[in-house]
Coordinates of C-alpha atoms in Angstrom, one line a residue:
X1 CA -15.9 -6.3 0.8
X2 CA -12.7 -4.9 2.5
X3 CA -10.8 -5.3 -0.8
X4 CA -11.3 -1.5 -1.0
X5 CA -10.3 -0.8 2.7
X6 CA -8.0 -2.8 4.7
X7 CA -6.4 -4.0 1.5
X8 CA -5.0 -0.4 0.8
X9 CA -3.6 0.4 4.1
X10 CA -0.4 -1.5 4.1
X11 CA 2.3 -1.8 1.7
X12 CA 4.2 -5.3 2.0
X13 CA 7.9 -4.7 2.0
X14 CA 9.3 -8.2 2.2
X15 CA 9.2 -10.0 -1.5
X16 CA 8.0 -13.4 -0.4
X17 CA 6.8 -14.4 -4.2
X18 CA 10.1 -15.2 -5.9
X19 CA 9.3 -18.5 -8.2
X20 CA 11.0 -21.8 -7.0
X21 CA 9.6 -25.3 -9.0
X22 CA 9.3 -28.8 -8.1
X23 CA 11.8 -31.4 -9.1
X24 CA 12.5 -31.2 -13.0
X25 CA 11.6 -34.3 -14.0
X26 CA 8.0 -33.4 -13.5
X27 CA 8.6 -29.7 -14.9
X28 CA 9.6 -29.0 -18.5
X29 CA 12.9 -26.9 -18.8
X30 CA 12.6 -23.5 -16.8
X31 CA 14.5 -21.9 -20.4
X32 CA 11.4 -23.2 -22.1
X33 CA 9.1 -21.9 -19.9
X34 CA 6.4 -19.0 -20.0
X35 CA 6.5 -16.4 -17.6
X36 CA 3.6 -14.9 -15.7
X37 CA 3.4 -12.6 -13.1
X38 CA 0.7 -12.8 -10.7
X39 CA 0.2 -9.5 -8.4
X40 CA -1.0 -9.6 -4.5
X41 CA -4.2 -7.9 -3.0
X42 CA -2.6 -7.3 0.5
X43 CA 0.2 -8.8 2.7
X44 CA 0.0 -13.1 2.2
X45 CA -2.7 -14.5 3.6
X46 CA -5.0 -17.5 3.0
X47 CA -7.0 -16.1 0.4
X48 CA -3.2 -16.5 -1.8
X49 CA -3.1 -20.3 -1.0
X50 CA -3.7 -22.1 -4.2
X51 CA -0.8 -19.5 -5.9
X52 CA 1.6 -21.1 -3.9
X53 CA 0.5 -24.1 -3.8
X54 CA 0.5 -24.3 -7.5
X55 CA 3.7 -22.6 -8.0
X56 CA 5.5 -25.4 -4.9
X57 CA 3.6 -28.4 -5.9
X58 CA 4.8 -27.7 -9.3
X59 CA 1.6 -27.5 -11.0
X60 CA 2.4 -24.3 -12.9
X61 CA 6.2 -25.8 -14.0
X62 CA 3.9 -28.7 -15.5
X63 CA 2.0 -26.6 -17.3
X64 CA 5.1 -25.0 -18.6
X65 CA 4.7 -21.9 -16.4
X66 CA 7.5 -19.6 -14.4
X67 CA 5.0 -17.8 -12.0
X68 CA 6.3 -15.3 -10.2
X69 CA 3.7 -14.1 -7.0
X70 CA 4.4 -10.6 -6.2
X71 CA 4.2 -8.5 -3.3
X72 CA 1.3 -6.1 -2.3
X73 CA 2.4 -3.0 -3.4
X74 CA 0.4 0.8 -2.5
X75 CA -0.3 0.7 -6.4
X76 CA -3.4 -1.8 -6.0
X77 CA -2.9 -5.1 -7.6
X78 CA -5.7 -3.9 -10.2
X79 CA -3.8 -1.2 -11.6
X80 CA -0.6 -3.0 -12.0
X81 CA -2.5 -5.3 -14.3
X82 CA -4.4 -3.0 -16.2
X83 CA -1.3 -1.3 -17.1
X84 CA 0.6 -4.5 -17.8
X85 CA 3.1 -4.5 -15.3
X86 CA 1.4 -7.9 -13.6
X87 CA -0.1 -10.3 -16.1
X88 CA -3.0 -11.5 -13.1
X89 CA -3.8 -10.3 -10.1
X90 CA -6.5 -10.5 -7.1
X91 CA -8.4 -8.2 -6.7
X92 CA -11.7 -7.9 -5.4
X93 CA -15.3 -7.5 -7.4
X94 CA -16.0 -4.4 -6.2
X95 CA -12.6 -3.0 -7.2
X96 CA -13.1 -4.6 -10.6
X97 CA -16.6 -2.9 -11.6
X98 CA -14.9 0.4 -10.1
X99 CA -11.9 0.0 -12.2
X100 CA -13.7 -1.5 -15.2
X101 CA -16.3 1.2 -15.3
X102 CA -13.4 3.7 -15.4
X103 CA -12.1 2.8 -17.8
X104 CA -9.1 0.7 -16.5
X105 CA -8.5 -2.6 -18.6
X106 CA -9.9 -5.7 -16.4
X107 CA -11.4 -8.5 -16.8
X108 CA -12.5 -11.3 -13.9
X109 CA -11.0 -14.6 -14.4
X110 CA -11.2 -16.7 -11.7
X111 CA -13.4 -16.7 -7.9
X112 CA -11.5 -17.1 -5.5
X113 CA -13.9 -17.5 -3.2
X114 CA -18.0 -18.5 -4.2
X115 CA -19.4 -15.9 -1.4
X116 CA -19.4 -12.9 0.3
X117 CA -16.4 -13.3 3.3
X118 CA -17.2 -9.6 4.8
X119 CA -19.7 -8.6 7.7
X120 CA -20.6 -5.7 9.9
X121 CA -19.3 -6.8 13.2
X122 CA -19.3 -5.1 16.4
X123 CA -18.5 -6.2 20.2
X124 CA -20.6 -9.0 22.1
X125 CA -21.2 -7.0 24.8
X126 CA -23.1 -4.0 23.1
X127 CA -27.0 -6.1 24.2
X128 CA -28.1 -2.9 22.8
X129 CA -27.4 -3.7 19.3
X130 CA -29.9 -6.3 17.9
X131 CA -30.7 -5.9 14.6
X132 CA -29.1 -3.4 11.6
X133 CA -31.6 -0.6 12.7
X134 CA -29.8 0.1 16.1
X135 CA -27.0 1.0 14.4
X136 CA -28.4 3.9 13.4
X137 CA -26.4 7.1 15.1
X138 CA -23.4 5.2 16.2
X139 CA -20.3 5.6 15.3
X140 CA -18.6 3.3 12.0
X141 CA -14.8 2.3 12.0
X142 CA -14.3 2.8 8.4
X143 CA -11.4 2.8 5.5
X144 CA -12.4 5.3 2.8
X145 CA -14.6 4.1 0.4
X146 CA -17.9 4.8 -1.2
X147 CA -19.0 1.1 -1.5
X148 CA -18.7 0.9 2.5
X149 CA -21.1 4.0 2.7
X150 CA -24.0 2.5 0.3
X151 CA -23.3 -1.2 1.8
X152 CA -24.0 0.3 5.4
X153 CA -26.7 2.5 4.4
X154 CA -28.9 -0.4 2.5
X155 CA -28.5 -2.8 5.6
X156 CA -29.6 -0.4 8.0
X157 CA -32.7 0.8 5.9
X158 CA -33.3 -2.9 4.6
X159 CA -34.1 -3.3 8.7
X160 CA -35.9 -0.5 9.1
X161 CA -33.8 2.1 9.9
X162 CA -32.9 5.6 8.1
X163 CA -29.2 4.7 7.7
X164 CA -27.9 7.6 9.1
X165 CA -24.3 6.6 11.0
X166 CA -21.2 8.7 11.5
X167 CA -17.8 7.5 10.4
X168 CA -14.3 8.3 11.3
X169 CA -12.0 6.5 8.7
X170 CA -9.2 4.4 10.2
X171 CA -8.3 1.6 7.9
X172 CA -6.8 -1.5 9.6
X173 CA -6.7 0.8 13.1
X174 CA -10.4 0.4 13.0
X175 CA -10.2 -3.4 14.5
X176 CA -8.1 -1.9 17.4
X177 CA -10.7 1.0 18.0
X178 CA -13.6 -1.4 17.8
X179 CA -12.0 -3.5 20.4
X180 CA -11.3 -0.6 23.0
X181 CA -14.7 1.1 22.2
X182 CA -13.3 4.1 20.3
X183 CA -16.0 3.1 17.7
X184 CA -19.1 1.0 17.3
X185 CA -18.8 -1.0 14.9
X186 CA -16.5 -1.9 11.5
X187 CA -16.3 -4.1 8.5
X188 CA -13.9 -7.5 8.4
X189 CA -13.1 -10.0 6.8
X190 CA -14.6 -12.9 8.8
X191 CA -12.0 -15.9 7.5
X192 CA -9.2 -13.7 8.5
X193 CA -9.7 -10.9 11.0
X194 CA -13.1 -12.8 12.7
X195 CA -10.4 -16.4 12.6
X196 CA -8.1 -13.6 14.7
X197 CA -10.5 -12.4 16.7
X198 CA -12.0 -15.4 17.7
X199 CA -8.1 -16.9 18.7
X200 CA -7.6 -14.0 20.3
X201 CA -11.0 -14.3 22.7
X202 CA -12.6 -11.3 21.6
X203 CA -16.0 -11.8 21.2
X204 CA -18.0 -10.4 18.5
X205 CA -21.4 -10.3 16.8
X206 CA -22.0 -9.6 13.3
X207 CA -24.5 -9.0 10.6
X208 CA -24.2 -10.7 7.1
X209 CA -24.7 -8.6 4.3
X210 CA -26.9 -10.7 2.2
X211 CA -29.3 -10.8 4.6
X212 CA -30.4 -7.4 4.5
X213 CA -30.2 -6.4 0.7
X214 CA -27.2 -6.8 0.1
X215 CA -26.4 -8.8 -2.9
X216 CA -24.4 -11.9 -2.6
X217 CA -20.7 -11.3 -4.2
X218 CA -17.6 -13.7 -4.9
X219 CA -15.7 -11.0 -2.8
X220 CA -12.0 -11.9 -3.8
X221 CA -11.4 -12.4 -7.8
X222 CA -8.3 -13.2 -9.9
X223 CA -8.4 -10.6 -12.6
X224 CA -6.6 -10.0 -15.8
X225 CA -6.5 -7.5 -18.9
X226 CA -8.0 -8.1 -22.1
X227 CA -5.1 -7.4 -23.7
X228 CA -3.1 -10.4 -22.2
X229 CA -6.0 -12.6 -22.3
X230 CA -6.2 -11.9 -26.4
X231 CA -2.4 -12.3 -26.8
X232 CA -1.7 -15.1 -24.9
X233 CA -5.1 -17.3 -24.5
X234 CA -2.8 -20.5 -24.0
X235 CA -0.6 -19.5 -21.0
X236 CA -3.7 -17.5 -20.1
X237 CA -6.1 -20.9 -19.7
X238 CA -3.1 -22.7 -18.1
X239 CA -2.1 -20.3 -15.5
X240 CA -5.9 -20.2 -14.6
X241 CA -6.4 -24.3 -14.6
X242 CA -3.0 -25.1 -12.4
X243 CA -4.3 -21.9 -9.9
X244 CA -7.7 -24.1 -9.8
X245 CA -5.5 -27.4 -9.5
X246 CA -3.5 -25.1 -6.5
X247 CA -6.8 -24.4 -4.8
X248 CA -8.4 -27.9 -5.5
X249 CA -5.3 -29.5 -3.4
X250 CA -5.8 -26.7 -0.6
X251 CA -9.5 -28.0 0.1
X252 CA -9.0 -31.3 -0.3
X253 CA -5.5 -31.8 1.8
X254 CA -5.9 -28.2 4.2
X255 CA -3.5 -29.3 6.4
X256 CA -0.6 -29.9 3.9
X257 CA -1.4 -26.8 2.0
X258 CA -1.2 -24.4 5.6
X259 CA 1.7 -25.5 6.2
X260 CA 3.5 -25.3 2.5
X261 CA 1.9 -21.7 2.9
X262 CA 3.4 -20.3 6.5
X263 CA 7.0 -22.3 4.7
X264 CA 6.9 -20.1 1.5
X265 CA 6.3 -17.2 3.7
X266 CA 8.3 -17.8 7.6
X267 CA 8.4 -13.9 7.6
X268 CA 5.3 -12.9 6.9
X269 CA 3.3 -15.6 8.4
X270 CA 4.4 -16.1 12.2
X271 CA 1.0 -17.5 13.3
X272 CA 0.4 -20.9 12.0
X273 CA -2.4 -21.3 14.1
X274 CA -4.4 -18.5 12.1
X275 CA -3.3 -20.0 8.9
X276 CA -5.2 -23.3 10.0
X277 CA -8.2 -21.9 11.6
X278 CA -8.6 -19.4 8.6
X279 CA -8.1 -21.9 6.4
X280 CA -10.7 -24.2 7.9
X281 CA -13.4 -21.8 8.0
X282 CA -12.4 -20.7 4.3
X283 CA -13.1 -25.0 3.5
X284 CA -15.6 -25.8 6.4
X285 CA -17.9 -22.8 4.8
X286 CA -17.7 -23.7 1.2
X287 CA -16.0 -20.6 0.5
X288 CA -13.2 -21.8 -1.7
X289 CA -15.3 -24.6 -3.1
X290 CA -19.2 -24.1 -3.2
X291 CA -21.7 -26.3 -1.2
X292 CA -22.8 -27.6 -5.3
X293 CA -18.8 -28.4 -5.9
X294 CA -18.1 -24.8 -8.0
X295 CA -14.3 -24.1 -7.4
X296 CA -13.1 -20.7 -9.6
X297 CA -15.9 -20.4 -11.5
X298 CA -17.5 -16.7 -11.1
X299 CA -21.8 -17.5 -11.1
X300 CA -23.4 -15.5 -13.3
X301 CA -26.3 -13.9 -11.6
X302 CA -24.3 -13.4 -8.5
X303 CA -21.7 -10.9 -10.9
X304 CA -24.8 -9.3 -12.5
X305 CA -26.7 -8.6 -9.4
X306 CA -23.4 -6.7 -7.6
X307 CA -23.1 -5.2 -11.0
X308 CA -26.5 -3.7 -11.1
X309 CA -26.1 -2.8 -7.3
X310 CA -23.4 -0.9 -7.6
X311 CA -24.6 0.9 -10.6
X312 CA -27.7 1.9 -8.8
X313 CA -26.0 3.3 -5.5
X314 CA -24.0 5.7 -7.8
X315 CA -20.7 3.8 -7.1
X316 CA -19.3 3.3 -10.7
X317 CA -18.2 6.6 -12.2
X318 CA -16.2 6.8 -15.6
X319 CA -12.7 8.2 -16.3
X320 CA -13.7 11.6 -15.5
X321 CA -15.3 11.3 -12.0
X322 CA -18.6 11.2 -13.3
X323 CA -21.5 8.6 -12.3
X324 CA -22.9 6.2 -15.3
X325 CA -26.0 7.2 -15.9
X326 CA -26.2 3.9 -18.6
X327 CA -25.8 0.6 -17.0
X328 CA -22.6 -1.1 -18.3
X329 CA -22.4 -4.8 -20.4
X330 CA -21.6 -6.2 -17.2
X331 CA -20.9 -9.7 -19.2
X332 CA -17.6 -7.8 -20.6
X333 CA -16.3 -7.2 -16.9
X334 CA -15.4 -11.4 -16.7
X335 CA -15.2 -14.6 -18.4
X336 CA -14.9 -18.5 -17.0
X337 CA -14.0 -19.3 -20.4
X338 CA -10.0 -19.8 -18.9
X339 CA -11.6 -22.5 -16.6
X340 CA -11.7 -25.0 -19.9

């Protein structure tokens, strides 16, 4: 989804993540305790919840964790982890096969959501625009990325059309030039920039990827490297459970976990009213938790068939630039086996 767009225009300059712990007679001894870093996608937002609620309910201090959250840096959360300076981070699936197939040491530990949260969208008012076909010949919004060129192109043909569209790359300015008509149409997030738009009156129409060819995708991962996984499988599993245990509270008391959210982050997160609505759309739409009661756990068939999608549309390339021309062991990109 965006994770390759909006996610790399805007560098987070206010450290929000320093670790605080519940009371200590339900933590062990912070001397005694096992640190992990944990690295942002993008600038707080609810996507981060169960992180802080785990780390302020005191989930990780029970499981003898110091987690420190930090910032979104211009690095990419996915490189900081490869090259060990985060021990986790989140990251999204189609930056992971990127990074993975180049080389970069990954591996998907944890959904953070059990579907696709991106869509085309484009303005209410444009009656001309019913199906994927019209879009043909307008003009895209975009942010830079090949994936957002093959994921255009196969729901325009998938409807009939020849998938021919002209993009001027914006990154997050493209939400301000779809609403005053600079451009046609974009890609968002819809439980964050839809929740905003929707607060905000604009009206918008969209098209879901997975309904025209598109593979369904878990969008927004928590990712390690195999080198931390191998050396430290214990703090490994726990950090992954009490994250689970974070998200698991968030859906089951949303309104309590908003608000422990905009108080970690008073700075960053002025409007508590998008917190709640995005949040609620994130629960209301089995995002977090699946319709069958999946919370974290990365389906199978849904990772291979993104996999093989991207592999086919010429979007994973190796270390030198070059496309795979043999389909990776897409099994070796991510393991539940953390989960317990």
């Amino acid at each position: 989804m965006i994770d390759l767009t909006r996610r790399q225009a805007l560098l987070l300059t206010l450290a929000t993540g320093l670790p605080l712990f519940a009371g200590s007679g339900r933590a062990r001894a912070q001397s005694a305790a096992q640190k992990v870093t944990v690295a942002l996608d993008w600038t707080v937002n609810t996507n981060h919840i169960g992180l802080f609620v785990a780390r302020d309910k005191g989930f990780y201090s029970e499981a003898g964790l110091e987690v420190g959250i930090l910032p979104y840096s211009d690095a990419g959360a996915g490189t900081l982890v490869a090259n060990r300076v985060a021990d986790f981070g989140i990251n999204g699936t189609i930056s992971l096969f990127t990074q993975k197939a180049a080389g970069a040491d990954l591996k998907g530990v944890y959904a953070v959501v059990q579907s696709e949260t991106g869509r085309v969208v484009f303005n209410a008012a444009r009656s001309e625009i019913k199906s994927p076909r019209n879009l043909d010949g307008l003009t895209y919004g975009g942010f830079g990325s090949a994936w957002e060129n093959a994921l255009i192109g196969t729901i325009i043909r998938h409807d009939g059309g020849k998938g021919n569209f002209e993009t001027v790359t914006l990154g997050t300015s493209a939400y301000e030039a779809l609403a005053n008509g600079s451009v046609d149409f974009t890609l968002e997030v819809s439980t964050w920039e839809g929740v905003d738009a929707e607060l905000k009156g604009i009206k918008q129409r969209s098209f879901v990827y997975a309904d025209y060819g598109v593979p369904d995708e878990h969008t927004t991962l928590i990712s390690s490297s195999e080198a931390y996984l191998e050396a430290n499988p214990k703090p490994a599993a726990a950090f992954v459970q009490a994250t689970r245990r974070g998200y698991q509270f968030a859906v089951d008391h949303r309104e309590e976990a908003a608000a422990l959210l905009v108080a970690a982050n008073k700075d960053t997160l002025t409007n508590p009213a998008l917190i709640e609505a995005s949040l609620k759309m994130l629960v209301d739409g089995h995002y977090l938790r699946s319709q069958s009661g999946a919370i974290g756990t990365m389906d199978t068939a849904k990772m291979e068939a993104i996999g093989d999608y991207l592999f086919a549309s010429g979007i994973l390339r190796d270390a030198n630039g070059k496309v795979l021309t043999q389909r990776p062991d897409f099994a070796k990109y991510f393991s539940n086996s953390a989960l317990g």
